[in-house]
Amino acid sequence: MKTINIFVCGTAFWDTLTAEQQDILVRTAREAGEYQNRILVEFEEEILEKMKADGVTVTPINYEDYKAAVEAFYSYPEFSYWTPGLYETIKKIIAE
């Protein structure tokens, strides 16, 4: 499971930064996220191997089946109040 870390600041602060400072913050945040994801993958592999060694049955996820199963969730009429375009964005992500 990936943890999402978000850098949040108001425009009153952001607008006081130079373009170079803004770029540094954006690049650094992306690099930190990529680093965190790499560490997570390594940790996941280590933990899975440890679990298998202890006799746990690990069943890999079939992502295509998962995508098909959750697709109907986003078709519910209850989600008609979503922000315009959000449903289409989700459908695009699911299709990837």
Coordinates of C-alpha atoms in Angstrom, one line a residue:
M1 CA 0.0 0.0 0.0
K2 CA 1.5 3.3 -1.0
T3 CA 1.2 6.3 1.3
I4 CA 0.4 9.6 -0.4
N5 CA 2.2 12.5 1.1
I6 CA 1.1 15.9 0.0
F7 CA 2.9 19.2 0.2
V8 CA 0.3 21.8 0.9
C9 CA 0.6 25.6 1.1
G10 CA -1.5 28.6 0.3
T11 CA -1.1 30.8 -2.7
A12 CA -0.2 33.7 -0.3
F13 CA 3.0 31.7 0.5
W14 CA 3.5 30.1 -2.8
D15 CA 3.4 33.4 -4.7
T16 CA 6.1 34.8 -2.5
L17 CA 8.5 32.2 -3.8
T18 CA 10.7 32.7 -6.9
A19 CA 10.1 30.4 -9.9
E20 CA 13.4 28.7 -9.0
Q21 CA 12.2 28.0 -5.4
Q22 CA 8.9 26.7 -6.6
D23 CA 10.7 24.4 -9.1
I24 CA 13.0 23.1 -6.3
L25 CA 10.0 22.3 -4.1
V26 CA 8.1 20.5 -6.9
R27 CA 11.1 18.5 -8.0
T28 CA 12.1 17.6 -4.5
A29 CA 8.6 16.4 -3.7
R30 CA 8.5 14.2 -6.8
E31 CA 12.0 12.8 -6.0
A32 CA 10.9 12.1 -2.4
G33 CA 7.8 10.3 -3.6
E34 CA 9.8 8.2 -6.1
Y35 CA 12.3 7.3 -3.4
Q36 CA 9.6 6.4 -0.9
N37 CA 7.9 4.2 -3.6
R38 CA 11.3 2.4 -4.3
I39 CA 11.8 1.7 -0.6
L40 CA 8.2 0.4 -0.3
V41 CA 8.7 -2.0 -3.1
E42 CA 11.9 -3.4 -1.6
F43 CA 10.2 -3.6 1.8
E44 CA 7.2 -5.4 0.3
E45 CA 9.4 -8.0 -1.4
E46 CA 11.3 -8.6 1.9
I47 CA 8.1 -9.0 3.9
L48 CA 6.5 -11.3 1.3
E49 CA 9.5 -13.5 1.3
K50 CA 9.5 -13.6 5.1
M51 CA 5.8 -14.5 5.1
K52 CA 6.3 -17.3 2.5
A53 CA 9.2 -18.7 4.6
D54 CA 6.8 -18.8 7.6
G55 CA 4.3 -20.8 5.6
V56 CA 1.9 -18.1 4.6
T57 CA 0.2 -18.6 1.2
V58 CA 0.6 -15.4 -0.8
T59 CA -1.8 -15.0 -3.8
P60 CA -0.8 -12.5 -6.4
I61 CA -3.4 -10.0 -7.5
N62 CA -4.8 -10.2 -11.0
Y63 CA -5.0 -6.5 -11.8
E64 CA -7.2 -7.0 -14.9
D65 CA -9.8 -8.9 -12.8
Y66 CA -9.6 -6.2 -10.1
K67 CA -10.1 -3.4 -12.6
A68 CA -13.1 -5.1 -14.1
A69 CA -14.6 -5.7 -10.6
V70 CA -14.3 -2.1 -9.4
E71 CA -15.4 -0.5 -12.7
A72 CA -19.0 -1.0 -11.8
F73 CA -18.5 0.9 -8.6
Y74 CA -17.9 4.1 -10.5
S75 CA -21.1 3.7 -12.5
Y76 CA -23.4 4.0 -9.5
P77 CA -25.9 6.8 -9.9
E78 CA -25.0 8.0 -6.4
F79 CA -21.8 9.5 -7.9
S80 CA -23.7 11.8 -10.2
Y81 CA -22.8 14.7 -7.8
W82 CA -19.1 14.3 -8.5
T83 CA -17.1 17.2 -9.9
P84 CA -17.7 17.5 -13.6
G85 CA -15.1 15.4 -15.5
L86 CA -14.0 13.4 -12.5
Y87 CA -15.8 10.2 -13.6
E88 CA -14.1 10.4 -17.0
T89 CA -10.8 10.9 -15.3
I90 CA -11.3 7.8 -13.2
K91 CA -12.4 5.8 -16.2
K92 CA -9.2 6.9 -18.0
I93 CA -7.0 5.8 -15.1
I94 CA -8.8 2.4 -14.9
A95 CA -8.2 1.9 -18.6
E96 CA -4.5 2.3 -18.2

